[in-house]
Amino acid sequence: DVKVTQSSRYLVKRTGEKVFLECVQDMDHENMFWYRQDPGLGLRLIYFSYDVKMKEKGDIPEGYSVSREKKERFSLILESASTNQTSMYLCASTRVRLFGPQHFGDGTRLSIL
Amino acid sequence: GIQVEQSPPDLILQEGANSTLRCNFSDSVNNLQWFHQNPWGQLINLFYIPSGTKQNGRLSATTVATERYSLLYISSSQTTDSGVYFCAVERSETSGSRLTFGEGTQLTVNP
């Protein structure tokens, strides 16, 4: 079974802090993704990556950056956290570059106070 | 961009009932997936089904790509089937599994 692991299930941070959300997959998947999920807005793509050191902006990249130094790990960074970034964050991966089933981690519920 | 509409938005069933969830999309797609999000927020991939029919236990899915819709069938529903069901699609041939999600169907199965 594919395993996508997010470092924290719940996280509370303060406004202005730099926040790191970590995601690791154990199946040598090519693609990795970060989404946020908000009531009434559904799932929205923040950033994705096709390969090590490669990244592409999704639909809502503002206020976020990412890092993929190793194939199995994809980090989401909130450079200066704000209250409107309080959300559920979901990491996902797919095995192949083009298409294929997308597998999600358990999510991180992030609260910015 | 591509539009994804799911129906019904909410569905309440008694345990043991059958149901059909629908996903309509506005353009041809190369990629269509169904997901279940349980009450704890975990998103589980149910089917990768850009066309044709697949079955997995009590669940099955059919995508008619030429008519731009997909159906998810749940038979003999159980309380553990409760949650939100999402359909997600992708049109591009180059963007690599960049999915557009529908708003979901909230399913409640009562004992």
PDB file of C-alpha atoms in Angstrom, chain A residues 9 31 33 35 37 40 42-43 45 48 50 57-59 88 90 94 96-106 109, chain B residues 30-31 33 35 37-45 47-48 86 90-99 101-103:
ATOM      1  CA  ARG A   9      -2.044  16.005  12.401  1.00  0.00           C
ATOM      2  CA  ASN A  31       4.713  13.774  -8.474  1.00  0.00           C
ATOM      3  CA  PHE A  33       1.201  18.000  -4.383  1.00  0.00           C
ATOM      4  CA  TYR A  35      -3.616  21.341  -1.325  1.00  0.00           C
ATOM      5  CA  GLN A  37      -9.226  22.533   1.967  1.00  0.00           C
ATOM      6  CA  GLY A  40     -17.310  26.097   0.850  1.00  0.00           C
ATOM      7  CA  GLY A  42     -13.260  22.707  -1.683  1.00  0.00           C
ATOM      8  CA  LEU A  43      -9.741  21.483  -2.398  1.00  0.00           C
ATOM      9  CA  LEU A  45      -3.932  23.247  -5.336  1.00  0.00           C
ATOM     10  CA  PHE A  48       3.163  20.684  -7.067  1.00  0.00           C
ATOM     11  CA  TYR A  50       7.352  16.647 -10.870  1.00  0.00           C
ATOM     12  CA  LYS A  57       2.587  26.967  -8.906  1.00  0.00           C
ATOM     13  CA  GLY A  58      -0.930  25.758  -8.464  1.00  0.00           C
ATOM     14  CA  ASP A  59      -4.036  27.876  -8.192  1.00  0.00           C
ATOM     15  CA  MET A  88      -6.672  21.840   6.473  1.00  0.00           C
ATOM     16  CA  LEU A  90      -3.351  17.872   2.395  1.00  0.00           C
ATOM     17  CA  THR A  94       1.228  10.001  -7.849  1.00  0.00           C
ATOM     18  CA  VAL A  96       3.901   8.517 -12.762  1.00  0.00           C
ATOM     19  CA  ARG A  97       4.439  11.907 -14.340  1.00  0.00           C
ATOM     20  CA  LEU A  98       1.307  11.790 -16.468  1.00  0.00           C
ATOM     21  CA  PHE A  99      -1.925  10.759 -14.727  1.00  0.00           C
ATOM     22  CA  GLY A 100      -2.453   7.832 -12.403  1.00  0.00           C
ATOM     23  CA  PRO A 101      -4.246   7.560  -9.041  1.00  0.00           C
ATOM     24  CA  GLN A 102      -3.457  10.275  -6.541  1.00  0.00           C
ATOM     25  CA  HIS A 103      -2.833   9.184  -2.918  1.00  0.00           C
ATOM     26  CA  PHE A 104      -3.309  11.522   0.030  1.00  0.00           C
ATOM     27  CA  GLY A 105      -1.811  11.876   3.474  1.00  0.00           C
ATOM     28  CA  ASP A 106      -4.031  12.198   6.547  1.00  0.00           C
ATOM     29  CA  ARG A 109      -5.173  20.979  10.579  1.00  0.00           C
TER      30      ARG A 109
ATOM     31  CA  ASN B  30      -7.699  12.306 -19.666  1.00  0.00           C
ATOM     32  CA  ASN B  31      -7.980  11.567 -15.990  1.00  0.00           C
ATOM     33  CA  GLN B  33     -10.765   9.886 -10.026  1.00  0.00           C
ATOM     34  CA  PHE B  35     -12.293   9.902  -3.583  1.00  0.00           C
ATOM     35  CA  GLN B  37     -13.199  11.723   2.653  1.00  0.00           C
ATOM     36  CA  ASN B  38     -14.146  10.153   5.965  1.00  0.00           C
ATOM     37  CA  PRO B  39     -15.367  12.135   8.995  1.00  0.00           C
ATOM     38  CA  TRP B  40     -11.765  12.371  10.259  1.00  0.00           C
ATOM     39  CA  GLY B  41     -10.693  14.172   7.105  1.00  0.00           C
ATOM     40  CA  GLN B  42      -8.762  11.344   5.455  1.00  0.00           C
ATOM     41  CA  LEU B  43      -9.050  11.268   1.663  1.00  0.00           C
ATOM     42  CA  ILE B  44      -9.019   7.799   0.163  1.00  0.00           C
ATOM     43  CA  ASN B  45      -8.652   7.122  -3.540  1.00  0.00           C
ATOM     44  CA  PHE B  47     -11.132   4.701  -8.386  1.00  0.00           C
ATOM     45  CA  TYR B  48      -8.902   5.946 -11.157  1.00  0.00           C
ATOM     46  CA  PHE B  86     -15.320  13.833  -4.474  1.00  0.00           C
ATOM     47  CA  GLU B  90      -7.876  16.569 -15.476  1.00  0.00           C
ATOM     48  CA  ARG B  91      -7.877  17.596 -19.115  1.00  0.00           C
ATOM     49  CA  SER B  92      -4.296  18.477 -19.925  1.00  0.00           C
ATOM     50  CA  GLU B  93      -1.841  16.025 -21.423  1.00  0.00           C
ATOM     51  CA  THR B  94       1.177  17.790 -20.017  1.00  0.00           C
ATOM     52  CA  SER B  95       0.483  18.954 -16.495  1.00  0.00           C
ATOM     53  CA  GLY B  96       0.824  15.611 -14.805  1.00  0.00           C
ATOM     54  CA  SER B  97      -2.164  14.725 -12.652  1.00  0.00           C
ATOM     55  CA  ARG B  98      -3.186  18.291 -11.834  1.00  0.00           C
ATOM     56  CA  LEU B  99      -6.741  17.602 -10.753  1.00  0.00           C
ATOM     57  CA  PHE B 101     -12.155  18.729  -7.787  1.00  0.00           C
ATOM     58  CA  GLY B 102     -15.904  18.921  -7.632  1.00  0.00           C
ATOM     59  CA  GLU B 103     -17.611  20.246  -4.522  1.00  0.00           C
TER      60      GLU B 103
END
